[in-house]
Structures are given as C-alpha cells and as structure tokens.
Short mmCIF file of C-alpha atoms in Angstrom, two decimals:
data_model
loop_
_atom_site.label_atom_id
_atom_site.label_comp_id
_atom_site.label_asym_id
_atom_site.label_seq_id
_atom_site.Cartn_x
_atom_site.Cartn_y
_atom_site.Cartn_z
CA MET A 17 139.28 92.83 119.85
CA SER A 18 137.24 93.05 123.09
CA GLU A 19 134.12 94.87 122.63
CA SER A 20 130.97 95.53 124.44
CA PRO A 21 127.73 93.62 123.23
CA ALA A 22 126.18 96.75 122.44
CA GLU A 23 129.05 97.49 119.99
CA ILE A 24 128.60 94.01 118.32
CA LYS A 25 125.03 93.91 118.31
CA ARG A 26 125.42 97.77 116.22
CA HIS A 27 127.94 96.39 113.89
CA GLY A 28 126.85 92.57 113.32
CA LYS A 29 129.97 91.27 114.47
CA HIS A 30 129.72 87.73 115.63
CA TYR A 31 132.63 85.50 114.17
CA THR A 32 132.72 82.16 113.02
CA PRO A 33 133.38 79.43 115.15
CA ALA A 34 136.13 77.18 114.09
CA ASP A 35 133.72 73.82 113.50
CA LEU A 36 131.25 75.80 111.97
CA ALA A 37 134.07 77.39 109.35
CA ARG A 38 135.09 73.90 108.64
CA PHE A 39 131.66 72.48 107.84
CA LEU A 40 131.05 75.42 105.78
CA ALA A 41 133.89 75.28 103.77
CA GLU A 42 133.67 71.72 103.30
CA ARG A 43 130.42 72.08 101.70
CA VAL A 44 131.47 74.99 99.24
CA ALA A 45 134.84 72.92 98.18
CA GLU A 46 132.30 69.18 97.80
CA HIS A 47 130.93 71.39 94.83
CA LEU A 48 133.74 73.63 93.45
CA ASP A 49 135.58 72.73 89.96
CA LEU A 50 138.90 71.58 91.56
CA ASP A 51 140.30 70.49 87.80
CA ARG A 52 141.10 74.11 87.36
CA PRO A 53 145.04 75.85 88.09
CA GLU A 54 143.73 77.97 90.62
CA VAL A 55 140.22 78.37 93.19
CA ARG A 56 139.92 82.30 93.70
CA VAL A 57 138.14 82.76 97.15
CA LEU A 58 136.73 85.39 98.94
CA ASP A 59 135.15 86.57 101.90
CA PRO A 60 133.65 90.03 101.78
CA ALA A 61 133.37 90.04 105.69
CA CYS A 62 136.45 88.38 106.80
CA GLY A 63 136.92 89.47 110.51
CA ASP A 64 139.98 87.49 111.61
CA GLY A 65 140.18 85.29 108.82
CA GLU A 66 138.26 81.77 110.22
CA LEU A 67 136.44 81.41 106.95
CA LEU A 68 139.39 81.94 104.22
CA ILE A 69 141.54 79.61 105.87
CA ALA A 70 139.02 77.01 106.39
CA ALA A 71 138.50 77.20 102.71
CA TYR A 72 142.14 77.33 102.01
CA ARG A 73 142.11 73.63 104.09
CA ALA A 74 139.21 72.39 102.61
CA VAL A 75 140.52 72.85 98.73
CA THR A 76 143.75 71.58 99.52
CA GLY A 77 142.57 68.61 101.72
CA ARG A 78 141.14 67.61 98.56
CA ARG A 79 143.21 68.64 96.22
CA PRO A 80 146.77 69.63 97.44
CA ASP A 81 148.64 70.63 94.12
CA VAL A 82 146.25 73.58 93.55
CA ARG A 83 146.73 77.17 93.73
CA VAL A 84 144.04 79.10 96.11
CA ALA A 85 144.16 82.74 95.89
CA LEU A 86 142.38 84.32 99.04
CA THR A 87 140.90 87.45 99.29
CA GLY A 88 139.35 89.19 102.17
CA TYR A 89 137.73 92.72 103.12
CA ASP A 90 136.67 93.98 106.30
CA LEU A 91 135.80 97.58 108.19
CA ASP A 92 137.49 95.99 111.84
CA PRO A 93 141.31 96.72 111.59
CA ASP A 94 141.87 95.26 114.74
CA ALA A 95 140.56 92.45 113.18
CA LEU A 96 142.09 92.07 110.01
CA HIS A 97 145.44 92.42 111.98
CA ALA A 98 144.62 89.01 113.65
CA ALA A 99 143.96 87.71 110.19
CA ARG A 100 147.49 88.99 108.83
CA ALA A 101 148.84 87.22 112.06
CA ARG A 102 147.29 83.91 111.52
CA ALA A 103 147.91 83.99 108.01
CA ARG A 104 152.15 84.78 108.76
CA ARG A 105 151.86 81.54 111.50
CA LEU A 106 149.90 79.12 108.76
CA GLY A 107 152.66 80.45 105.81
CA LEU A 108 149.38 81.65 103.84
CA ASP A 109 149.42 84.63 101.74
CA ILE A 110 145.81 86.31 101.59
CA ASP A 111 144.68 89.66 100.09
CA LEU A 112 143.49 91.57 102.93
CA HIS A 113 141.89 94.87 102.50
CA THR A 114 140.58 97.03 104.90
CA GLY A 115 136.85 99.24 104.23
CA ASP A 116 133.18 98.58 103.57
CA PHE A 117 133.33 96.19 100.85
CA LEU A 118 130.18 97.14 99.58
CA ASP A 119 131.77 100.35 98.32
CA ALA A 120 135.08 98.59 97.08
CA ARG A 121 132.87 96.36 95.40
CA THR A 122 133.46 98.68 92.29
CA GLU A 123 137.03 97.86 92.30
CA LEU A 124 136.47 94.26 91.26
CA GLY A 125 135.20 93.09 87.71
CA ASP A 126 132.27 90.87 87.44
CA GLY A 127 133.29 86.66 87.67
CA CYS A 128 136.39 87.20 89.48
CA PHE A 129 136.17 84.60 91.97
CA ASP A 130 135.45 80.76 91.92
CA ALA A 131 134.09 81.03 95.41
CA VAL A 132 132.41 82.95 97.96
CA ILE A 133 132.22 82.19 101.25
CA THR A 134 130.96 84.61 104.52
CA ASN A 135 129.15 85.52 107.03
CA PRO A 136 127.85 88.97 106.41
CA PRO A 137 127.00 91.12 109.46
CA TYR A 138 123.79 90.63 110.81
CA VAL A 139 122.86 94.30 111.59
CA ARG A 140 118.97 95.04 111.71
CA VAL A 141 117.32 98.72 110.80
CA GLN A 142 117.16 99.53 114.31
CA GLN A 143 121.03 99.66 114.47
CA LEU A 144 121.67 100.86 111.43
CA GLY A 145 119.07 104.00 111.49
CA GLN A 146 116.76 104.88 109.25
CA ALA A 147 118.38 106.72 106.83
CA THR A 148 121.31 104.45 106.51
CA ALA A 149 118.61 101.61 105.73
CA GLN A 150 116.86 103.73 103.26
CA LEU A 151 120.00 104.73 101.09
CA LEU A 152 121.38 100.93 101.11
CA ALA A 153 117.21 100.11 99.89
CA THR A 154 117.58 102.83 97.22
CA ARG A 155 121.10 101.63 96.15
CA PHE A 156 120.22 97.74 95.90
CA GLU A 157 116.81 97.81 95.09
CA LEU A 158 115.50 96.32 98.40
CA ARG A 159 112.09 96.32 99.66
CA GLY A 160 110.76 96.12 103.52
CA ARG A 161 112.38 96.24 106.46
CA ILE A 162 115.78 95.12 105.48
CA ASP A 163 119.31 93.81 107.57
CA LEU A 164 122.68 94.30 106.33
CA THR A 165 123.13 91.11 104.99
CA HIS A 166 120.76 91.39 102.10
CA PRO A 167 123.10 94.17 100.17
CA PHE A 168 125.49 91.26 100.59
CA VAL A 169 123.53 88.77 99.04
CA VAL A 170 122.65 90.82 96.09
CA LEU A 171 126.13 91.50 95.26
CA LEU A 172 127.40 87.42 94.87
CA PRO A 173 125.84 86.91 91.42
CA MET A 174 127.93 89.46 90.39
CA LEU A 175 131.14 88.21 92.27
CA LEU A 176 131.15 84.38 90.99
CA ARG A 177 132.35 83.55 87.83
CA PRO A 178 129.48 81.08 86.13
CA GLU A 179 129.05 77.90 88.03
CA GLY A 180 130.78 79.42 91.02
CA VAL A 181 129.84 78.42 94.53
CA VAL A 182 128.57 80.58 97.37
CA GLY A 183 128.69 79.40 100.78
CA LEU A 184 126.79 81.91 103.10
CA LEU A 185 126.20 81.73 106.67
CA CYS A 186 123.57 84.12 108.29
CA SER A 187 119.99 84.74 110.41
CA ASN A 188 118.11 81.93 109.61
CA ARG A 189 115.43 85.15 109.53
CA PHE A 190 115.14 84.85 105.40
CA LEU A 191 113.73 81.68 104.81
CA THR A 192 110.36 82.57 105.93
CA THR A 193 109.99 86.52 106.87
CA ARG A 194 108.71 88.77 104.55
CA ALA A 195 111.72 91.15 104.54
CA GLY A 196 113.47 87.61 103.68
CA ALA A 197 111.98 88.36 100.47
CA ASN A 198 115.14 89.92 99.04
CA VAL A 199 117.45 87.21 99.95
CA ARG A 200 114.96 84.71 98.29
CA ALA A 201 114.71 86.64 95.74
CA VAL A 202 118.48 86.09 94.36
CA PHE A 203 118.36 82.77 94.86
CA GLN A 204 115.11 82.81 92.97
CA HIS A 205 116.59 84.45 90.18
CA SER A 206 120.61 83.88 89.76
CA LEU A 207 122.02 80.92 92.49
CA GLN A 208 120.23 77.52 91.99
CA PRO A 209 120.40 76.40 96.00
CA LEU A 210 122.27 73.11 96.35
CA GLU A 211 122.24 72.42 100.00
CA LEU A 212 120.41 74.25 102.81
CA TYR A 213 120.78 74.06 106.78
CA ASP A 214 118.47 75.78 109.03
CA LEU A 215 120.70 75.34 112.48
CA GLY A 216 117.71 76.30 114.13
CA ASP A 217 118.32 76.81 118.14
CA THR A 218 121.67 74.85 118.42
CA LYS A 219 123.12 77.55 120.02
CA LEU A 220 126.58 77.25 117.48
CA PHE A 221 126.81 81.26 118.04
CA THR A 222 127.15 83.36 121.12
CA ALA A 223 124.73 85.79 119.01
CA ALA A 224 120.91 86.03 119.52
CA VAL A 225 120.03 85.13 115.85
CA LEU A 226 119.51 81.47 114.61
CA PRO A 227 121.66 80.48 112.24
CA ALA A 228 121.19 79.18 108.46
CA VAL A 229 123.83 78.09 106.12
CA VAL A 230 123.53 77.88 102.21
CA ILE A 231 125.28 76.32 99.30
CA ALA A 232 124.54 77.44 96.09
CA ARG A 233 125.83 77.71 92.34
CA HIS A 234 125.74 80.77 90.01
CA ARG A 235 123.45 79.65 87.80
CA ALA A 236 119.46 80.39 87.00
CA PRO A 237 117.61 77.88 89.08
CA GLN A 238 116.75 74.62 87.48
CA GLU A 239 113.46 72.38 88.76
CA THR A 240 115.49 69.47 88.51
CA THR A 241 118.05 70.37 90.88
CA ARG A 242 117.22 68.65 93.97
CA CYS A 243 118.48 70.97 97.22
CA VAL A 244 118.87 69.27 100.54
CA PHE A 245 116.93 70.92 102.96
CA THR A 246 117.78 69.76 107.06
CA SER A 247 116.82 71.58 110.28
CA ALA A 248 118.18 71.24 113.60
CA TYR A 249 116.00 72.44 116.63
CA GLU A 250 116.18 71.46 120.30
CA ASP A 251 113.19 69.30 121.30
CA THR A 252 112.67 69.08 125.23
CA CYS A 253 110.13 65.70 124.60
CA ALA A 254 112.26 63.71 122.25
CA ALA A 255 115.14 61.34 123.39
CA PRO A 256 118.57 60.93 121.08
CA SER A 257 117.91 57.82 119.33
CA SER A 258 122.08 58.50 117.71
CA VAL A 259 125.22 58.43 119.20
CA ILE A 260 126.37 60.55 115.96
CA GLY A 261 127.69 64.44 116.08
CA LEU A 262 125.69 67.53 115.01
CA TYR A 263 127.82 68.03 111.66
CA GLU A 264 127.44 64.16 110.99
CA ALA A 265 123.93 64.39 111.53
CA LEU A 266 123.29 67.17 109.38
CA LEU A 267 125.03 65.28 106.24
CA ALA A 268 123.36 61.96 107.19
CA GLY A 269 120.50 62.46 104.63
CA GLY A 270 117.66 61.15 107.06
CA ASP A 271 115.95 61.81 110.63
CA THR A 272 117.41 61.83 113.46
CA VAL A 273 117.59 62.97 117.28
CA ILE A 274 120.81 63.35 118.74
CA ASP A 275 122.56 64.65 122.00
CA HIS A 276 124.21 68.09 121.27
CA GLY A 277 125.99 69.48 124.41
CA GLY A 278 124.01 68.08 126.90
CA ARG A 279 120.24 69.69 124.63
CA THR A 280 118.10 67.27 122.77
CA ILE A 281 118.24 68.22 118.99
CA VAL A 282 115.79 66.64 116.50
CA ILE A 283 117.51 66.62 112.81
CA ARG A 284 115.02 66.36 110.16
CA SER A 285 115.94 65.84 106.33
CA GLY A 286 114.10 66.52 103.33
CA GLN A 287 114.08 69.14 100.49
CA LEU A 288 113.70 72.63 99.74
CA VAL A 289 110.65 73.30 97.37
CA PRO A 290 111.20 77.19 96.56
CA PRO A 291 107.81 78.48 96.41
CA ALA A 292 106.81 80.30 92.66
CA GLN A 293 106.75 84.06 94.35
CA ALA A 294 109.68 85.13 96.48
CA HIS A 295 107.53 86.76 99.05
CA ARG A 296 106.31 83.05 99.96
CA PRO A 297 108.90 82.02 103.01
CA TRP A 298 110.75 78.81 102.03
CA ARG A 299 109.40 75.19 103.53
CA LEU A 300 111.26 72.41 104.16
CA SER A 301 109.40 69.35 102.03
CA HIS A 302 109.10 66.33 103.92
CA THR A 303 107.85 63.08 102.67
CA ALA A 304 105.51 62.67 106.06
CA GLY A 305 104.89 66.28 106.37
CA ASP A 306 103.73 66.57 102.69
CA ALA A 307 101.04 63.83 102.42
CA TRP A 308 99.67 65.28 105.59
CA LEU A 309 99.78 68.97 104.48
CA GLN A 310 97.71 67.49 101.01
CA ARG A 311 94.92 66.12 103.45
CA VAL A 312 94.77 69.43 104.97
CA GLN A 313 94.09 71.55 102.23
CA ALA A 314 91.61 69.20 100.54
CA GLY A 315 89.74 69.81 103.81
CA THR A 316 90.20 72.99 104.01
CA TRP A 317 87.24 75.64 103.67
CA ARG A 318 89.39 79.34 104.30
CA THR A 319 92.20 80.30 106.24
CA PHE A 320 92.29 83.17 108.71
CA GLY A 321 93.51 85.99 106.64
CA GLU A 322 90.64 85.53 104.06
CA LEU A 323 87.79 85.76 106.76
CA ALA A 324 89.27 88.77 108.87
CA ARG A 325 92.18 91.25 108.91
CA ILE A 326 95.12 90.58 111.51
CA ARG A 327 96.50 93.62 113.20
CA VAL A 328 99.11 94.19 115.35
CA GLY A 329 98.49 96.37 118.81
CA ILE A 330 99.28 99.58 119.81
CA LYS A 331 102.70 100.87 119.09
CA THR A 332 103.70 104.47 121.54
CA THR A 333 107.10 104.75 120.29
CA ALA A 334 107.37 106.28 124.30
CA ASP A 335 106.17 103.14 126.60
CA PRO A 336 107.58 104.68 129.51
CA VAL A 337 105.65 108.09 129.15
CA PHE A 338 102.60 105.66 128.18
CA ILE A 339 102.51 102.46 129.84
CA SER A 340 102.87 101.60 133.15
CA ASP A 341 101.26 99.64 135.99
CA ARG A 342 101.75 101.85 138.79
CA TRP A 343 99.90 105.06 137.88
CA HIS A 344 99.07 106.10 141.12
CA GLU A 345 102.97 106.85 142.03
CA ARG A 346 103.05 109.25 139.23
CA SER A 347 102.73 112.88 139.59
CA PRO A 348 100.98 114.48 138.00
CA CYS A 349 98.68 111.58 137.16
CA PRO A 350 96.58 111.68 134.30
CA GLU A 351 92.46 110.99 134.86
CA GLN A 352 91.40 107.50 134.90
CA GLN A 353 88.94 107.71 132.24
CA LEU A 354 91.78 107.90 129.72
CA LEU A 355 94.17 104.97 131.75
CA ARG A 356 92.89 102.27 129.63
CA PRO A 357 93.07 98.39 130.61
CA LEU A 358 96.12 97.11 128.42
CA LEU A 359 96.54 93.61 127.12
CA THR A 360 100.05 92.75 126.80
CA GLN A 361 101.49 88.75 126.12
CA HIS A 362 101.83 87.96 129.90
CA ASP A 363 98.25 88.54 130.13
CA LEU A 364 97.32 85.85 127.60
CA MET A 365 96.49 82.64 128.55
CA PRO A 366 94.80 80.07 125.54
CA TRP A 367 90.96 80.24 125.63
CA ARG A 368 91.15 83.42 127.91
CA ILE A 369 92.65 86.78 129.03
CA CYS A 370 94.07 87.33 132.61
CA PRO A 371 91.19 87.81 134.59
CA THR A 372 92.83 91.20 136.41
CA PRO A 373 95.31 92.75 133.86
CA THR A 374 97.07 95.65 135.66
CA THR A 375 98.83 97.17 132.82
CA ARG A 376 97.24 100.55 131.95
CA VAL A 377 97.81 102.95 128.84
CA LEU A 378 96.97 106.62 128.63
CA TYR A 379 95.39 106.80 125.27
CA PRO A 380 93.90 109.98 124.29
CA TYR A 381 91.53 109.41 122.01
CA ALA A 382 87.31 109.33 121.68
CA LEU A 383 86.49 105.69 122.03
CA GLU A 384 83.31 106.48 120.60
CA HIS A 385 84.46 107.98 117.19
CA THR A 386 84.91 105.41 114.04
CA LYS A 387 87.46 107.86 113.03
CA ARG A 388 90.38 107.96 115.05
CA THR A 389 89.83 111.54 117.10
CA LEU A 390 91.86 112.93 119.60
CA VAL A 391 90.28 113.99 123.08
CA ASP A 392 90.40 117.80 123.88
CA LEU A 393 92.95 118.15 126.61
CA ALA A 394 91.64 121.03 128.10
CA ASP A 395 88.85 118.91 129.23
CA TYR A 396 91.67 116.64 131.52
CA PRO A 397 94.18 119.08 133.34
CA GLU A 398 95.64 116.28 134.71
CA THR A 399 96.66 114.66 131.48
CA ARG A 400 97.80 117.84 129.68
CA ALA A 401 100.09 118.38 133.01
CA TYR A 402 101.41 115.03 133.22
CA LEU A 403 102.23 114.82 128.71
CA GLU A 404 103.49 118.67 129.38
CA ALA A 405 106.34 117.15 131.97
CA HIS A 406 107.84 114.70 129.24
CA GLY A 407 107.29 116.94 126.49
CA GLU A 408 110.68 116.91 125.58
CA ARG A 409 110.59 113.42 124.76
CA LEU A 410 107.11 113.38 123.32
CA ARG A 411 108.06 116.51 121.13
CA GLY A 412 111.35 114.82 120.07
CA ARG A 413 109.20 111.95 118.24
CA ARG A 414 109.43 114.33 115.18
CA TYR A 415 108.05 112.01 112.81
CA LEU A 416 104.57 112.89 114.64
CA THR A 417 104.05 116.50 114.12
CA GLU A 418 106.12 116.05 110.39
CA GLY A 419 102.82 114.22 109.35
CA GLY A 420 100.39 116.59 110.37
CA ARG A 421 99.53 114.99 113.71
CA GLU A 422 100.01 116.03 117.23
CA TRP A 423 103.04 115.65 119.43
CA TYR A 424 101.32 114.24 121.92
CA GLU A 425 99.70 111.07 120.07
CA ILE A 426 100.05 107.12 120.13
CA TRP A 427 102.38 106.71 117.08
CA VAL A 428 100.17 103.64 115.86
CA PRO A 429 96.79 103.70 118.15
CA GLN A 430 94.93 101.43 115.88
CA GLN A 431 90.84 102.17 115.39
CA PRO A 432 89.87 103.17 118.82
CA ALA A 433 86.06 102.34 118.07
CA ARG A 434 87.03 99.25 117.73
CA TRP A 435 88.45 98.47 121.01
CA ALA A 436 84.95 97.85 122.51
CA ALA A 437 83.89 95.07 120.58
CA PRO A 438 85.31 91.31 121.18
CA LYS A 439 88.54 90.41 119.79
CA ILE A 440 90.85 87.59 119.38
CA VAL A 441 93.89 88.08 120.97
CA PHE A 442 97.38 86.56 120.94
CA PRO A 443 100.84 87.15 121.56
CA ASP A 444 103.53 88.00 118.96
CA ILE A 445 105.97 85.39 120.61
CA SER A 446 105.11 82.48 122.50
CA ALA A 447 106.07 78.29 122.63
CA THR A 448 102.65 77.22 122.44
CA ALA A 449 99.57 79.19 120.64
CA ARG A 450 98.37 81.55 123.39
CA PHE A 451 95.20 82.96 121.49
CA ALA A 452 92.50 84.33 123.94
CA LEU A 453 88.57 85.59 123.40
CA ASP A 454 88.61 89.20 125.18
CA ARG A 455 85.47 90.75 125.45
CA SER A 456 86.57 93.30 128.29
CA GLY A 457 87.29 96.32 125.65
CA ALA A 458 91.17 96.87 126.61
CA VAL A 459 93.51 97.82 124.11
CA VAL A 460 95.92 95.49 122.55
CA ASN A 461 99.81 96.23 123.60
CA GLY A 462 102.18 95.93 120.11
CA ASN A 463 103.27 92.86 121.49
CA CYS A 464 100.39 91.01 120.46
CA TYR A 465 98.10 90.62 117.37
CA TRP A 466 94.48 90.72 117.32
CA ILE A 467 91.32 90.17 115.11
CA SER A 468 87.92 91.88 115.86
CA VAL A 469 85.24 89.54 116.02
CA PRO A 470 82.36 91.62 113.97
CA ASP A 471 85.00 91.15 110.88
CA LEU A 472 83.77 87.46 110.93
CA GLY A 473 80.31 88.02 110.97
CA ASP A 474 79.19 85.63 114.25
CA ASP A 475 80.78 84.12 117.55
CA ASP A 476 81.03 80.73 115.84
CA LEU A 477 83.67 81.44 113.57
CA ALA A 478 85.66 82.88 116.25
CA TYR A 479 84.99 79.75 118.62
CA LEU A 480 86.26 77.93 115.30
CA MET A 481 89.31 79.53 114.83
CA LEU A 482 90.46 79.58 118.30
CA ALA A 483 90.30 75.55 118.28
CA VAL A 484 91.88 75.28 115.46
CA ALA A 485 94.73 77.85 116.55
CA ASN A 486 94.79 77.14 120.40
CA SER A 487 95.00 72.79 119.02
CA ARG A 488 97.35 70.07 118.69
CA PHE A 489 96.40 70.32 114.96
CA GLY A 490 97.39 74.41 114.45
CA LEU A 491 100.68 73.52 116.47
CA ARG A 492 102.04 70.80 113.83
CA PHE A 493 100.51 73.43 111.05
CA TYR A 494 102.79 75.97 112.05
CA ASP A 495 105.36 73.95 112.20
CA GLU A 496 105.37 72.72 109.01
CA VAL A 497 104.50 75.70 106.94
CA CYS A 498 106.00 78.52 108.91
CA GLY A 499 108.44 76.91 110.83
CA ASN A 500 109.65 80.24 112.24
CA ARG A 501 111.22 79.67 115.52
CA LEU A 502 113.00 81.16 117.96
CA TYR A 503 115.46 79.79 121.19
CA SER A 504 113.74 77.49 123.66
CA GLY A 505 111.69 76.05 121.04
CA ARG A 506 109.85 79.99 121.06
CA ARG A 507 107.30 80.92 117.81
CA ARG A 508 106.73 84.12 115.82
CA TRP A 509 102.92 84.39 115.97
CA MET A 510 103.21 87.20 113.37
CA THR A 511 100.25 88.20 110.78
CA GLN A 512 101.81 86.41 107.75
CA TYR A 513 101.85 82.63 109.63
CA VAL A 514 98.65 83.22 110.97
CA ALA A 515 97.27 84.46 108.17
CA GLU A 516 97.90 80.79 106.90
CA LEU A 517 95.91 78.51 109.83
CA PRO A 518 93.06 76.62 108.11
CA LEU A 519 89.62 75.88 108.90
CA PRO A 520 87.49 73.48 108.01
CA ALA A 521 84.26 74.00 106.66
CA PRO A 522 81.86 75.29 109.80
CA ASP A 523 78.91 73.77 109.02
CA SER A 524 80.27 70.21 108.47
CA ALA A 525 79.56 68.35 111.97
CA PRO A 526 82.83 68.03 113.42
CA ALA A 527 83.22 71.80 113.39
CA ARG A 528 79.74 72.13 114.89
CA GLN A 529 80.66 70.33 117.40
CA ILE A 530 84.11 71.61 118.07
CA VAL A 531 81.84 75.59 118.23
CA ASP A 532 79.92 73.85 120.96
CA ILE A 533 82.74 72.31 123.14
CA VAL A 534 84.66 75.75 122.72
CA ALA A 535 81.25 77.61 123.99
CA ASP A 536 81.62 75.53 126.79
CA ILE A 537 85.05 76.04 127.82
CA LEU A 538 84.37 80.37 127.61
CA ALA A 539 81.23 80.08 129.64
CA THR A 540 83.72 78.85 132.78
CA ASP A 541 86.42 80.49 134.68
CA THR A 542 88.47 76.99 134.44
CA VAL A 543 90.95 75.83 131.68
CA PRO A 544 89.71 73.39 129.36
CA SER A 545 89.82 69.60 130.56
CA VAL A 546 92.00 66.99 129.38
CA GLU A 547 88.66 65.44 127.23
CA GLN A 548 87.61 68.49 126.33
CA SER A 549 90.92 69.01 124.26
CA ALA A 550 91.59 65.58 123.37
CA LEU A 551 87.99 65.80 121.92
CA ILE A 552 88.88 69.25 120.06
CA ASP A 553 91.45 67.12 118.59
CA THR A 554 90.31 64.85 117.35
CA LEU A 555 87.26 66.01 115.54
CA LEU A 556 89.89 68.71 113.55
CA ASP A 557 91.36 65.26 112.78
CA THR A 558 88.02 63.95 111.44
CA ALA A 559 87.33 67.27 110.11
CA PHE A 560 89.97 67.46 107.92
CA CYS A 561 90.20 63.75 106.92
CA LEU A 562 93.68 63.19 108.87
#
C-alpha cells in the first residue's frame, strides 16, 4: 500500500497509529451500553482496520461474552485486503465493503449502529476540486470552505441508535475555524460531546494536520452534561513536572507537563463551553483562564474588529508571473512604474517592516483611482509584451474572463487607492505576533493581513492596537480565546481571531502612556528596549485591571 506523499494528501489517507487507535477505542467503550447482547460498530473509512480491531478489543476487554459486529467501508481495495488479512489472523469476522461510504450510506437504515469509530479522510477543497466541493456542499447542506470530514460528520447522527456513541478522530481545525462551523453545528444540535482532546502538535501522525479526538453521544445536547476538554501542545520554555506518558496525562484530569519523545508537552485540562452560535469557535474553559478573561472583558472598550475592517492581501492566482525579486533578469521586463514594492510575511517584524523589502509585484492598476481601474497597456509596451509571453497561463484562469474581467488581472487586487495610506500589516502565520506599521505605500501579499489606519480615525488608535497585538497580553488573549496553533508553536493570525483582540479605553491614563511609548518606538530605527516592552505589558495589565 505504499503511495506517494501527493497521493496520500489528495485522498486524505493517514491511517491511525495503533496507540492512538487504542486510546480512541477505549474512550468509546467507556461510554457504551455493554448490557446489550450485541454491540454493532461501524468505521465508514476503515483503511486497514486498525480502529475496528481496537474497538473489538476495547469492548471485549470490558465484557468478554458480548458479541461485537464490526462493519467497515473504504475506497481502497488494497487497504481492505490488508484489513481482511489482519481479521483472519485474529479470528475476527469483519463485514468489509469496497466503495464510497457517502454513496453506500443509502444502503443502511437509520440507527443501525451502537458506535461509530472513525478517522475520516481529511481532504481540503483545494484537493477535492471546486466542482466536487460544490456537489458535496449541496448534497449535505454544508457552507463555506469544506473538507471531506464534514459530510462524514453530518451522517453520524443518522447512523447511530439513540444514545449510541461516536469516536471521531479528525483535524483540530474544526474547533476554531469559520469553516469548522459545519462540524460544530452537528454537535450543537444532534450529538452530546462527552470528551474532547485537542492533540495539538504532539506529532502522533505523519500527516501535517493537527489531530483532535471527540467522544460524543447521540442525543440532543444538554446544558447539564459536562464535556472534559484537554489540550496538548509543545512548549519549549516549560519543564516536565511528571514522568507519566501522554495518554495517561490526557486522562489525569489536571494540568501537567510531560516529556513525549524528547519534546516538552504542556497538558491543560478544563471543560468545553460551546458558544450559542455554531459559527463561534469552541474554547477550553479553564478556571484560571476564565477568571482572567472576565477581567479583560470588563476592561474592554472595543475590539479590533469593531473599529476597522481587517483585509487579506492580494491574491494573484499566478504568483510566478506577477511576483518576483529578480525582475531585472526577466525579458521582456515590465516598466518600473508598474512593479510595486510587495510586503510578504518575511518583511514583517514587530512594530515595523523590513527596511529593504526586495519583492515586487506587477500591479496593473491605477493607484490614484478610488475605484479599481486597470492601466492602459498601450502606455506600457514592455508590460504588454511580458503578459502576452505568459498569456497561455493567464488566459487559463477562465474564472476571470467569465466574471467580466480582463485576462491579465490579479484575482484579488484589493483597493489600489488604499495602499498609499498608513496601514498595520501582520503575517497570516507566525509563532509570536508581528504587527507592523507600514508608511511606505507598499502592496500587501496574500500571506498577510492589513488594517488601513484611516479607517481608525487617528494614529493613536493604531499605536494602541500595535501595543496590544505585540504584547505578552495579546499573546495570552489569543491562546485563551482563539487557540489555533500549528506545529512548533506557530499561530494563525487570520481575520476572525485578530478581530477579537480587545482594546482598553483610549482616553485612560495607561492607554495614553502606551501610545506615547509606541510613538517613541516608531520614531527610531531600533527595536523596543526591554524596559519599553516591560512597561507596555505592565500598563496593559493596569488598563484591563489584571
């Protein structure tokens, strides 16, 4: 069953490691009704059968005399061949089916299973293709950017008998992202979460996705039912405080720090408090964190999102044509007037941009026009020749011309007239905050976000926002409320998270003092001193009464 990394990514084939399968199966069995004469278990994307075998062992380990009926589906005949071979060696009878479960689902009646244990394929819309994604969205009433996990989760309540149990292993993105609302809505209306484990960057998978485990019961959620929520993330600054293993630590019911494969993992345990609306992210409710957030909320004047629109940078959909740091080597070379400085994530530091960004974007728009206006290529013969040289690729973007636009346009150019104004720019992904003030008039790339300072009304609010975002306070707020971290502690600073960052009252004495410090920082070409950074942290604590 050896496949290339590209094939694995395209089809979402990341089979479950044995120790993780055992953990998931044990948690499912913990909540099953084992007084029944038969326990029926389904894995709709069973691969080589690891989860079904683990479920059999977990159930019979608790009640040896119970009959366990195992059913599995998978698209991959080689994987099912391996599953059958394993079942024969173990003396197990598994009812295995080759095919797409999303189609085969119609062959099954509602409520056929006592448990569904699954690690469904994780394939994002980029790999699915837009047409397939749209078909799935229509068929399963999904919204936004979907992945292949979403339709599998939608089917779970129909597959389970009342009070049946689901054990879901999937990407943790559904916990916090806007697209994850499809999954959160199912749990909000039809499945009662009982246990939730955000396994973060524990690297239990070879896949790049960060996994989560959800154990839930098929019934309408009840406010009185408590869902344990435990997270596990690497922290290179922490020191192990316990010698227990990862899975034992996840079940210990408290906070601890462990060594896992030579990496320091911080375990944090609390409760899930689902928000009233599915579009809001799920958050780990933790005694100390909740008390801190209540004080922050009491001291909040406005949030970033209430003050200004947070925009993503440009999206060309043909970066090799439009973006380069070696334009001088290209022939024909577009006119310099249309090669605009471009800020990428590599050009951003806390507080300020890199003094010498080298990347330029071919930006065929008139910067002086409020409304997006293309330049006349007749005035720029070298640019016309350059674009024609790449005409096959550019004209291949039919979605542009079908939308009434020119073949040589940038897909998302944003608003050209706004680039000249001062703006706060920050990268989409970074371990710590890197919010910078740009006064250069540069264009912002699609791996960054930006806030136009004129939207705020004055520079003082921009300075206060920079202070909050780049502070120790801002980082903790992100982790408490947003919590979307990738491998190696990197964080996603997307619009929906940054919009939540709070500001204290700008006319308060601490805020006015913070603004003065930030003005001093920006007036120099050096990084803030240790004393300045510490003073901003202290003043923010005072402003929010922490």
